[in-house]
C-alpha cells in the first residue's frame, strides 16, 4: 500500500492537545454566529430542518444536533487538517457501509461525503442515541473491549482512494520511544532552571533512570515479534482509533457504537489496547491483574492475540508513558503540576514494571 499513496505520520502531541482542549465560555454573539454557520452549511444536504442545537462549541470541535423530518442528524466540523480528515472520513464511510457500528455518513446533494467552508470540512452523520460506558462496572468494561475488537476486525480491508494520503504508525513505535526519551532529556534543562521548584527537584532526582529504561524498552521492542508483526500487518492493515474510550463509545440496543474517528490511523491493534489499559491502571495508581485480565478477556473473546503478540503489547506497556504524560503537562504544556503527582507516577511506573516482567516470564 505504501507504493500507492503518501504515508504520513500523525502529530500525536497535537492530537493530545486538541483532544484535551478546554471548552471556552460562549458569548451570546458567538452562539448566534455558530447558529448562522450551521444554517448556512445545512443547505448542502437535501432535507427539511426542524431545529438546530449546538452540542459542542470548542475552539476546534463544533457539533450540532440537527432535527429533520427523518429524525436527528449530527453535523460536525472536522478538527483536523483536510488531508487527515479525508483519511478518517473515508475510513468511517467504509466501515459504515460494511455494517460496522459507526455512524453512517450522509452525502450532500452533490453526492460528496462532506461540505467545505473555508479551510474546514463539515460532515453530516446519523445521530446515535445511547448511553456512555462506566468502565468501573465489569459488564461495561467487557462491552467496551468487545467493541474495540470489532472495530479492529471490521476495519481490515480499508484502502484510501487514490490521492488521499495514508496515515499510519506501523513500524514507527521506535521513533516515538526515541522522541519521548529526547523530550525527557531536554526537560532536564528546564528543571535545572527552577532549582527551588519541588517538582523539578524530584524530576532531576529520578528522570535519568527512566530515560535509560526507555532506551532499554526500545531494545526489547526491536528484538521482539514487533518488526515481523508490522511487516505482516502492512499487507492487510487494520485501523486503530487512537482515542478509544468512554467518551467515544455508546451502548445502543445492546451494541457498541464507535464515534469520533478523527484520529484513526493504521497500526497494530494493541496500540488501542495499551491506550486503554495503561491509563486505566494509572488512574488507580496500582497494577491490577484482575482488571487487565478482564479487559483482555473481553477483547480476546472477539479478536484473540497470540502469545508473541501479547509479548509485544507487554513490552510496549513497559515504557513510562504515564510518567512522560505527567512531565509533559509540566514542561511541555507549562501547566502547574504538583511534585506529588510526579512521585505517584514514579511509584506507579516502578510497580508496573515489576508486574509486567512477571507476566512476560509467564508467556
mmCIF file of C-alpha atoms in Angstrom:
data_model
loop_
_atom_site.group_PDB
_atom_site.id
_atom_site.type_symbol
_atom_site.label_atom_id
_atom_site.label_comp_id
_atom_site.label_asym_id
_atom_site.label_seq_id
_atom_site.Cartn_x
_atom_site.Cartn_y
_atom_site.Cartn_z
ATOM 1 C CA UNK A 1 0.000 0.000 0.000
ATOM 2 C CA UNK A 2 2.874 2.370 0.698
ATOM 3 C CA UNK A 3 3.685 2.468 -3.031
ATOM 4 C CA UNK A 4 0.217 3.740 -3.911
ATOM 5 C CA UNK A 5 -0.083 6.736 -1.607
ATOM 6 C CA UNK A 6 1.999 9.054 0.505
ATOM 7 C CA UNK A 7 2.379 7.720 4.036
ATOM 8 C CA UNK A 8 2.176 10.399 6.701
ATOM 9 C CA UNK A 9 2.538 10.127 10.456
ATOM 10 C CA UNK A 10 0.082 11.984 12.656
ATOM 11 C CA UNK A 11 1.403 14.538 15.131
ATOM 12 C CA UNK A 12 0.496 12.824 18.383
ATOM 13 C CA UNK A 13 1.280 15.818 20.573
ATOM 14 C CA UNK A 14 -1.081 17.973 18.511
ATOM 15 C CA UNK A 15 -3.767 15.291 18.741
ATOM 16 C CA UNK A 16 -3.465 15.145 22.514
ATOM 17 C CA UNK A 17 -3.605 18.913 22.795
ATOM 18 C CA UNK A 18 -6.746 19.168 20.685
ATOM 19 C CA UNK A 19 -8.494 16.269 22.359
ATOM 20 C CA UNK A 20 -7.788 17.742 25.780
ATOM 21 C CA UNK A 21 -8.738 21.328 24.992
ATOM 22 C CA UNK A 22 -10.821 23.263 27.461
ATOM 23 C CA UNK A 23 -14.133 24.466 26.114
ATOM 24 C CA UNK A 24 -14.405 28.272 26.126
ATOM 25 C CA UNK A 25 -17.388 30.084 27.547
ATOM 26 C CA UNK A 26 -19.507 31.066 24.561
ATOM 27 C CA UNK A 27 -20.991 34.547 24.468
ATOM 28 C CA UNK A 28 -24.468 35.190 23.026
ATOM 29 C CA UNK A 29 -22.783 36.681 19.963
ATOM 30 C CA UNK A 30 -20.684 33.545 19.463
ATOM 31 C CA UNK A 31 -23.729 31.311 19.856
ATOM 32 C CA UNK A 32 -25.619 33.336 17.273
ATOM 33 C CA UNK A 33 -22.682 33.161 14.880
ATOM 34 C CA UNK A 34 -22.462 29.377 15.237
ATOM 35 C CA UNK A 35 -26.210 29.065 14.686
ATOM 36 C CA UNK A 36 -25.920 31.049 11.457
ATOM 37 C CA UNK A 37 -22.963 28.927 10.374
ATOM 38 C CA UNK A 38 -24.964 25.722 10.814
ATOM 39 C CA UNK A 39 -27.915 27.191 8.929
ATOM 40 C CA UNK A 40 -25.613 28.185 6.078
ATOM 41 C CA UNK A 41 -23.976 24.769 5.917
ATOM 42 C CA UNK A 42 -27.046 22.576 6.223
ATOM 43 C CA UNK A 43 -28.388 23.704 2.833
ATOM 44 C CA UNK A 44 -25.757 21.420 1.317
ATOM 45 C CA UNK A 45 -27.964 18.473 2.305
ATOM 46 C CA UNK A 46 -31.389 17.643 0.944
ATOM 47 C CA UNK A 47 -33.880 17.588 3.821
ATOM 48 C CA UNK A 48 -36.107 19.887 5.799
ATOM 49 C CA UNK A 49 -34.596 21.215 9.029
ATOM 50 C CA UNK A 50 -36.860 21.452 12.066
ATOM 51 C CA UNK A 51 -34.326 22.651 14.640
ATOM 52 C CA UNK A 52 -30.599 23.141 15.205
ATOM 53 C CA UNK A 53 -28.933 22.674 18.601
ATOM 54 C CA UNK A 54 -25.272 23.368 19.341
ATOM 55 C CA UNK A 55 -23.879 20.366 21.262
ATOM 56 C CA UNK A 56 -20.190 21.240 21.347
ATOM 57 C CA UNK A 57 -18.564 24.588 20.614
ATOM 58 C CA UNK A 58 -14.846 24.346 21.329
ATOM 59 C CA UNK A 59 -12.038 26.166 19.562
ATOM 60 C CA UNK A 60 -11.833 23.364 17.018
ATOM 61 C CA UNK A 61 -14.630 20.931 17.859
ATOM 62 C CA UNK A 62 -18.052 22.025 16.601
ATOM 63 C CA UNK A 63 -21.017 19.652 16.794
ATOM 64 C CA UNK A 64 -24.689 20.396 16.144
ATOM 65 C CA UNK A 65 -27.759 18.190 16.532
ATOM 66 C CA UNK A 66 -29.972 18.734 13.505
ATOM 67 C CA UNK A 67 -33.600 17.650 13.788
ATOM 68 C CA UNK A 68 -35.115 16.668 10.438
ATOM 69 C CA UNK A 69 -38.299 15.036 9.196
ATOM 70 C CA UNK A 70 -36.279 11.791 9.131
ATOM 71 C CA UNK A 71 -35.028 12.093 12.698
ATOM 72 C CA UNK A 72 -31.891 13.612 14.274
ATOM 73 C CA UNK A 73 -28.599 14.058 12.457
ATOM 74 C CA UNK A 74 -25.149 15.135 13.648
ATOM 75 C CA UNK A 75 -23.334 17.961 11.862
ATOM 76 C CA UNK A 76 -19.659 18.138 12.774
ATOM 77 C CA UNK A 77 -16.697 20.286 11.832
ATOM 78 C CA UNK A 78 -13.650 18.072 11.401
ATOM 79 C CA UNK A 79 -10.949 19.273 13.760
ATOM 80 C CA UNK A 80 -8.002 18.047 11.694
ATOM 81 C CA UNK A 81 -6.341 19.409 8.534
ATOM 82 C CA UNK A 82 -8.087 18.439 5.311
ATOM 83 C CA UNK A 83 -5.690 15.637 4.295
ATOM 84 C CA UNK A 84 -6.004 13.922 7.668
ATOM 85 C CA UNK A 85 -9.754 14.453 7.690
ATOM 86 C CA UNK A 86 -10.181 12.823 4.291
ATOM 87 C CA UNK A 87 -8.442 9.665 5.513
ATOM 88 C CA UNK A 88 -10.756 9.326 8.513
ATOM 89 C CA UNK A 89 -13.932 10.394 6.645
ATOM 90 C CA UNK A 90 -13.466 7.715 4.004
ATOM 91 C CA UNK A 91 -12.486 5.184 6.673
ATOM 92 C CA UNK A 92 -15.741 5.831 8.508
ATOM 93 C CA UNK A 93 -17.743 5.609 5.290
ATOM 94 C CA UNK A 94 -16.053 2.269 4.513
ATOM 95 C CA UNK A 95 -16.821 0.916 7.977
ATOM 96 C CA UNK A 96 -20.448 2.075 7.979
ATOM 97 C CA UNK A 97 -21.152 0.615 4.534
ATOM 98 C CA UNK A 98 -19.527 -2.634 5.677
ATOM 99 C CA UNK A 99 -22.011 -2.819 8.546
ATOM 100 C CA UNK A 100 -19.652 -1.821 11.357
ATOM 101 C CA UNK A 101 -21.125 0.045 14.314
ATOM 102 C CA UNK A 102 -20.028 3.554 13.388
ATOM 103 C CA UNK A 103 -22.392 6.393 12.422
ATOM 104 C CA UNK A 104 -23.136 6.432 8.708
ATOM 105 C CA UNK A 105 -22.158 9.500 6.676
ATOM 106 C CA UNK A 106 -24.983 11.246 4.830
ATOM 107 C CA UNK A 107 -23.873 12.536 1.395
ATOM 108 C CA UNK A 108 -24.541 16.100 0.276
ATOM 109 C CA UNK A 109 -26.854 16.975 -2.608
ATOM 110 C CA UNK A 110 -23.819 16.646 -4.889
ATOM 111 C CA UNK A 111 -23.003 13.191 -3.532
ATOM 112 C CA UNK A 112 -19.950 14.294 -1.560
ATOM 113 C CA UNK A 113 -19.146 12.907 1.907
ATOM 114 C CA UNK A 114 -18.512 16.437 3.203
ATOM 115 C CA UNK A 115 -19.107 20.127 2.647
ATOM 116 C CA UNK A 116 -16.259 22.625 2.764
ATOM 117 C CA UNK A 117 -16.332 26.052 4.371
ATOM 118 C CA UNK A 118 -13.042 27.929 4.320
ATOM 119 C CA UNK A 119 -10.251 25.537 5.405
ATOM 120 C CA UNK A 120 -12.647 23.219 7.272
ATOM 121 C CA UNK A 121 -14.590 20.134 6.245
ATOM 122 C CA UNK A 122 -18.089 19.533 7.647
ATOM 123 C CA UNK A 123 -19.686 16.096 7.764
ATOM 124 C CA UNK A 124 -23.261 15.016 8.475
ATOM 125 C CA UNK A 125 -23.712 11.717 10.330
ATOM 126 C CA UNK A 126 -26.521 9.553 11.598
ATOM 127 C CA UNK A 127 -27.281 10.524 15.191
ATOM 128 C CA UNK A 128 -26.750 7.586 17.562
ATOM 129 C CA UNK A 129 -28.870 7.530 20.709
ATOM 130 C CA UNK A 130 -27.267 5.574 23.520
ATOM 131 C CA UNK A 131 -25.555 5.726 26.872
ATOM 132 C CA UNK A 132 -21.899 6.056 27.745
ATOM 133 C CA UNK A 133 -19.998 3.273 29.454
ATOM 134 C CA UNK A 134 -18.725 3.192 33.021
ATOM 135 C CA UNK A 135 -15.530 1.137 32.937
ATOM 136 C CA UNK A 136 -15.611 0.683 36.715
ATOM 137 C CA UNK A 137 -18.554 -1.655 36.021
ATOM 138 C CA UNK A 138 -17.243 -5.068 34.840
ATOM 139 C CA UNK A 139 -20.101 -5.595 32.379
ATOM 140 C CA UNK A 140 -19.440 -2.223 30.768
ATOM 141 C CA UNK A 141 -15.717 -2.946 30.577
ATOM 142 C CA UNK A 142 -16.445 -6.203 28.767
ATOM 143 C CA UNK A 143 -18.788 -4.434 26.340
ATOM 144 C CA UNK A 144 -16.326 -1.690 25.507
ATOM 145 C CA UNK A 145 -13.418 -4.081 24.931
ATOM 146 C CA UNK A 146 -15.528 -6.238 22.621
ATOM 147 C CA UNK A 147 -16.455 -3.094 20.706
ATOM 148 C CA UNK A 148 -12.774 -2.270 20.245
ATOM 149 C CA UNK A 149 -12.040 -5.750 18.919
ATOM 150 C CA UNK A 150 -14.891 -5.493 16.412
ATOM 151 C CA UNK A 151 -13.590 -2.083 15.277
ATOM 152 C CA UNK A 152 -10.167 -3.561 14.565
ATOM 153 C CA UNK A 153 -11.537 -6.558 12.682
ATOM 154 C CA UNK A 154 -14.121 -4.582 10.722
ATOM 155 C CA UNK A 155 -11.521 -2.057 9.552
ATOM 156 C CA UNK A 156 -9.362 -4.618 7.737
ATOM 157 C CA UNK A 157 -9.723 -4.002 4.032
ATOM 158 C CA UNK A 158 -9.949 -0.220 4.109
ATOM 159 C CA UNK A 159 -7.898 1.284 1.283
ATOM 160 C CA UNK A 160 -7.951 5.064 0.864
ATOM 161 C CA UNK A 161 -8.890 6.338 -2.572
ATOM 162 C CA UNK A 162 -6.145 7.489 -4.895
ATOM 163 C CA UNK A 163 -4.866 10.905 -3.843
ATOM 164 C CA UNK A 164 -5.752 10.525 -0.154
ATOM 165 C CA UNK A 165 -2.592 10.224 1.975
ATOM 166 C CA UNK A 166 -2.294 7.156 4.156
ATOM 167 C CA UNK A 167 -1.926 7.856 7.859
ATOM 168 C CA UNK A 168 -0.011 5.129 9.600
ATOM 169 C CA UNK A 169 2.049 4.434 12.672
ATOM 170 C CA UNK A 170 3.051 0.958 11.534
ATOM 171 C CA UNK A 171 6.733 0.474 12.316
ATOM 172 C CA UNK A 172 7.103 3.883 13.939
ATOM 173 C CA UNK A 173 6.983 2.965 17.608
ATOM 174 C CA UNK A 174 10.800 3.052 17.908
ATOM 175 C CA UNK A 175 10.727 6.662 16.687
ATOM 176 C CA UNK A 176 8.098 7.501 19.299
ATOM 177 C CA UNK A 177 10.223 5.964 22.058
ATOM 178 C CA UNK A 178 13.281 7.929 20.949
ATOM 179 C CA UNK A 179 11.283 11.153 20.769
ATOM 180 C CA UNK A 180 9.925 10.735 24.304
ATOM 181 C CA UNK A 181 13.353 9.920 25.711
ATOM 182 C CA UNK A 182 14.757 13.010 23.998
ATOM 183 C CA UNK A 183 11.952 15.120 25.446
ATOM 184 C CA UNK A 184 12.591 13.823 28.956
ATOM 185 C CA UNK A 185 16.279 14.638 28.472
ATOM 186 C CA UNK A 186 15.591 18.168 27.191
ATOM 187 C CA UNK A 187 13.149 18.861 30.018
ATOM 188 C CA UNK A 188 16.053 18.407 32.436
ATOM 189 C CA UNK A 189 17.298 21.778 31.207
ATOM 190 C CA UNK A 190 14.005 23.395 32.183
ATOM 191 C CA UNK A 191 14.073 21.687 35.573
ATOM 192 C CA UNK A 192 17.619 22.913 36.204
ATOM 193 C CA UNK A 193 16.431 26.494 35.682
ATOM 194 C CA UNK A 194 13.945 26.166 38.562
ATOM 195 C CA UNK A 195 16.023 24.506 41.337
ATOM 196 C CA UNK A 196 13.640 25.738 44.043
ATOM 197 C CA UNK A 197 10.613 24.073 42.463
ATOM 198 C CA UNK A 198 9.738 20.801 44.309
ATOM 199 C CA UNK A 199 8.633 19.157 41.055
ATOM 200 C CA UNK A 200 11.951 19.985 39.391
ATOM 201 C CA UNK A 201 13.893 18.693 42.376
ATOM 202 C CA UNK A 202 12.121 15.330 42.188
ATOM 203 C CA UNK A 203 12.371 15.243 38.409
ATOM 204 C CA UNK A 204 16.132 15.711 38.377
ATOM 205 C CA UNK A 205 16.486 13.072 41.078
ATOM 206 C CA UNK A 206 14.590 10.364 39.209
ATOM 207 C CA UNK A 207 14.479 11.016 35.483
ATOM 208 C CA UNK A 208 17.870 9.648 34.378
ATOM 209 C CA UNK A 209 16.758 6.160 35.389
ATOM 210 C CA UNK A 210 13.583 6.374 33.314
ATOM 211 C CA UNK A 211 15.381 7.803 30.271
ATOM 212 C CA UNK A 212 17.782 4.868 30.302
ATOM 213 C CA UNK A 213 14.949 2.450 30.978
ATOM 214 C CA UNK A 214 13.053 3.849 27.993
ATOM 215 C CA UNK A 215 16.078 3.050 25.834
ATOM 216 C CA UNK A 216 16.131 -0.481 27.227
ATOM 217 C CA UNK A 217 12.465 -0.937 26.315
ATOM 218 C CA UNK A 218 13.312 0.197 22.775
ATOM 219 C CA UNK A 219 15.883 -2.589 22.563
ATOM 220 C CA UNK A 220 13.376 -5.146 23.833
ATOM 221 C CA UNK A 221 10.815 -3.998 21.258
ATOM 222 C CA UNK A 222 13.233 -4.268 18.361
ATOM 223 C CA UNK A 223 14.233 -7.794 19.452
ATOM 224 C CA UNK A 224 10.604 -8.909 19.814
ATOM 225 C CA UNK A 225 7.982 -10.071 17.320
ATOM 226 C CA UNK A 226 7.230 -6.382 16.614
ATOM 227 C CA UNK A 227 9.120 -5.964 13.282
ATOM 228 C CA UNK A 228 7.662 -9.194 11.889
ATOM 229 C CA UNK A 229 4.139 -8.296 13.018
ATOM 230 C CA UNK A 230 4.432 -4.854 11.438
ATOM 231 C CA UNK A 231 5.510 -6.422 8.142
ATOM 232 C CA UNK A 232 2.533 -8.787 8.257
ATOM 233 C CA UNK A 233 0.098 -6.005 9.150
ATOM 234 C CA UNK A 234 1.282 -3.777 6.301
ATOM 235 C CA UNK A 235 -0.019 -6.386 3.885
ATOM 236 C CA UNK A 236 -3.544 -6.128 5.322
ATOM 237 C CA UNK A 237 -3.655 -3.340 7.941
ATOM 238 C CA UNK A 238 -6.362 -2.613 10.444
ATOM 239 C CA UNK A 239 -7.274 0.781 11.819
ATOM 240 C CA UNK A 240 -6.535 1.944 15.330
ATOM 241 C CA UNK A 241 -8.935 4.502 16.761
ATOM 242 C CA UNK A 242 -6.246 6.144 18.974
ATOM 243 C CA UNK A 243 -8.793 7.870 21.200
ATOM 244 C CA UNK A 244 -10.996 4.900 22.067
ATOM 245 C CA UNK A 245 -12.728 5.009 25.426
ATOM 246 C CA UNK A 246 -15.846 6.060 27.288
ATOM 247 C CA UNK A 247 -16.008 9.439 25.561
ATOM 248 C CA UNK A 248 -16.103 7.975 22.073
ATOM 249 C CA UNK A 249 -18.333 4.929 22.513
ATOM 250 C CA UNK A 250 -22.037 4.431 23.125
ATOM 251 C CA UNK A 251 -24.163 1.428 24.060
ATOM 252 C CA UNK A 252 -27.294 1.363 21.935
ATOM 253 C CA UNK A 253 -29.652 -1.627 21.654
ATOM 254 C CA UNK A 254 -27.010 -3.938 23.136
ATOM 255 C CA UNK A 255 -24.429 -2.898 20.559
ATOM 256 C CA UNK A 256 -21.252 -0.851 20.956
ATOM 257 C CA UNK A 257 -21.108 2.150 18.643
ATOM 258 C CA UNK A 258 -17.774 3.853 17.986
ATOM 259 C CA UNK A 259 -17.785 7.585 17.266
ATOM 260 C CA UNK A 260 -15.263 10.384 16.607
ATOM 261 C CA UNK A 261 -12.863 8.615 14.270
ATOM 262 C CA UNK A 262 -10.886 11.813 13.612
ATOM 263 C CA UNK A 263 -7.503 10.401 14.689
ATOM 264 C CA UNK A 264 -7.869 6.908 13.259
ATOM 265 C CA UNK A 265 -4.692 5.502 11.699
ATOM 266 C CA UNK A 266 -3.200 2.231 10.556
ATOM 267 C CA UNK A 267 -1.331 0.473 13.361
ATOM 268 C CA UNK A 268 -1.109 -2.730 15.354
ATOM 269 C CA UNK A 269 -4.350 -3.296 17.292
ATOM 270 C CA UNK A 270 -2.501 -3.427 20.614
ATOM 271 C CA UNK A 271 -1.842 0.311 20.387
ATOM 272 C CA UNK A 272 -5.500 0.913 21.259
ATOM 273 C CA UNK A 273 -5.283 -1.765 23.957
ATOM 274 C CA UNK A 274 -2.293 -0.076 25.572
ATOM 275 C CA UNK A 275 -4.055 3.286 25.426
ATOM 276 C CA UNK A 276 -6.997 1.739 27.249
ATOM 277 C CA UNK A 277 -5.138 -0.405 29.786
ATOM 278 C CA UNK A 278 -2.296 1.833 31.000
ATOM 279 C CA UNK A 279 -4.424 4.941 31.750
ATOM 280 C CA UNK A 280 -6.990 2.724 33.484
ATOM 281 C CA UNK A 281 -4.228 1.383 35.732
ATOM 282 C CA UNK A 282 -2.614 4.798 36.078
ATOM 283 C CA UNK A 283 -5.840 6.353 37.335
ATOM 284 C CA UNK A 284 -5.796 3.978 40.317
ATOM 285 C CA UNK A 285 -2.029 4.224 40.800
ATOM 286 C CA UNK A 286 -1.629 0.448 41.102
ATOM 287 C CA UNK A 287 -1.366 -2.502 38.729
ATOM 288 C CA UNK A 288 -4.410 -4.739 38.957
ATOM 289 C CA UNK A 289 -4.220 -8.215 37.401
ATOM 290 C CA UNK A 290 -7.951 -8.732 37.747
ATOM 291 C CA UNK A 291 -8.744 -5.599 35.747
ATOM 292 C CA UNK A 292 -6.286 -6.277 32.927
ATOM 293 C CA UNK A 293 -7.361 -9.918 32.691
ATOM 294 C CA UNK A 294 -10.991 -8.832 32.438
ATOM 295 C CA UNK A 295 -10.142 -6.288 29.737
ATOM 296 C CA UNK A 296 -8.151 -8.790 27.701
ATOM 297 C CA UNK A 297 -10.792 -11.489 28.145
ATOM 298 C CA UNK A 298 -13.436 -9.180 26.669
ATOM 299 C CA UNK A 299 -11.205 -8.192 23.753
ATOM 300 C CA UNK A 300 -9.959 -11.704 23.003
ATOM 301 C CA UNK A 301 -13.462 -13.171 23.041
ATOM 302 C CA UNK A 302 -13.754 -11.400 19.673
ATOM 303 C CA UNK A 303 -10.163 -10.997 18.450
ATOM 304 C CA UNK A 304 -7.676 -13.413 20.104
ATOM 305 C CA UNK A 305 -3.994 -12.481 20.374
ATOM 306 C CA UNK A 306 -1.102 -14.915 20.047
ATOM 307 C CA UNK A 307 1.446 -15.234 22.888
ATOM 308 C CA UNK A 308 4.011 -13.408 20.729
ATOM 309 C CA UNK A 309 1.578 -10.550 20.102
ATOM 310 C CA UNK A 310 0.868 -10.316 23.825
ATOM 311 C CA UNK A 311 4.593 -10.101 24.493
ATOM 312 C CA UNK A 312 4.850 -7.127 22.137
ATOM 313 C CA UNK A 313 1.936 -5.491 23.933
ATOM 314 C CA UNK A 314 3.501 -6.033 27.342
ATOM 315 C CA UNK A 315 6.899 -4.740 26.197
ATOM 316 C CA UNK A 316 5.200 -1.589 24.890
ATOM 317 C CA UNK A 317 3.442 -1.174 28.233
ATOM 318 C CA UNK A 318 6.833 -1.183 29.973
ATOM 319 C CA UNK A 319 7.623 2.237 28.505
ATOM 320 C CA UNK A 320 6.983 5.018 31.089
ATOM 321 C CA UNK A 321 4.041 6.562 29.250
ATOM 322 C CA UNK A 322 2.192 7.788 32.356
ATOM 323 C CA UNK A 323 5.326 9.400 33.771
ATOM 324 C CA UNK A 324 6.042 11.081 30.446
ATOM 325 C CA UNK A 325 2.493 12.444 30.309
ATOM 326 C CA UNK A 326 2.731 13.982 33.799
ATOM 327 C CA UNK A 327 6.037 15.621 32.926
ATOM 328 C CA UNK A 328 4.706 16.846 29.569
ATOM 329 C CA UNK A 329 1.933 18.633 31.424
ATOM 330 C CA UNK A 330 4.576 20.408 33.496
ATOM 331 C CA UNK A 331 7.298 21.272 31.000
ATOM 332 C CA UNK A 332 5.642 20.730 27.623
ATOM 333 C CA UNK A 333 2.301 22.403 28.271
ATOM 334 C CA UNK A 334 3.551 24.721 31.066
ATOM 335 C CA UNK A 335 0.761 23.745 33.445
ATOM 336 C CA UNK A 336 1.009 23.723 37.240
ATOM 337 C CA UNK A 337 1.686 20.166 38.375
ATOM 338 C CA UNK A 338 2.353 19.183 41.961
ATOM 339 C CA UNK A 339 5.507 17.298 42.886
ATOM 340 C CA UNK A 340 3.250 14.688 44.472
ATOM 341 C CA UNK A 341 1.796 13.858 41.051
ATOM 342 C CA UNK A 342 5.271 13.112 39.763
ATOM 343 C CA UNK A 343 6.019 10.968 42.809
ATOM 344 C CA UNK A 344 2.814 8.969 42.293
ATOM 345 C CA UNK A 345 3.730 8.452 38.625
ATOM 346 C CA UNK A 346 7.212 7.240 39.586
ATOM 347 C CA UNK A 347 5.785 4.750 42.058
ATOM 348 C CA UNK A 348 3.262 3.511 39.511
ATOM 349 C CA UNK A 349 5.922 3.040 36.828
ATOM 350 C CA UNK A 350 8.192 1.066 39.163
ATOM 351 C CA UNK A 351 5.393 -1.214 40.332
ATOM 352 C CA UNK A 352 4.106 -1.604 36.771
ATOM 353 C CA UNK A 353 7.480 -2.821 35.520
ATOM 354 C CA UNK A 354 7.650 -5.470 38.225
ATOM 355 C CA UNK A 355 4.196 -6.824 37.373
ATOM 356 C CA UNK A 356 4.697 -6.736 33.601
ATOM 357 C CA UNK A 357 8.019 -8.549 33.853
ATOM 358 C CA UNK A 358 6.224 -11.244 35.834
ATOM 359 C CA UNK A 359 3.583 -11.551 33.115
ATOM 360 C CA UNK A 360 6.258 -11.672 30.388
ATOM 361 C CA UNK A 361 8.005 -14.511 32.192
ATOM 362 C CA UNK A 362 4.751 -16.488 32.099
ATOM 363 C CA UNK A 363 4.051 -16.003 28.387
#
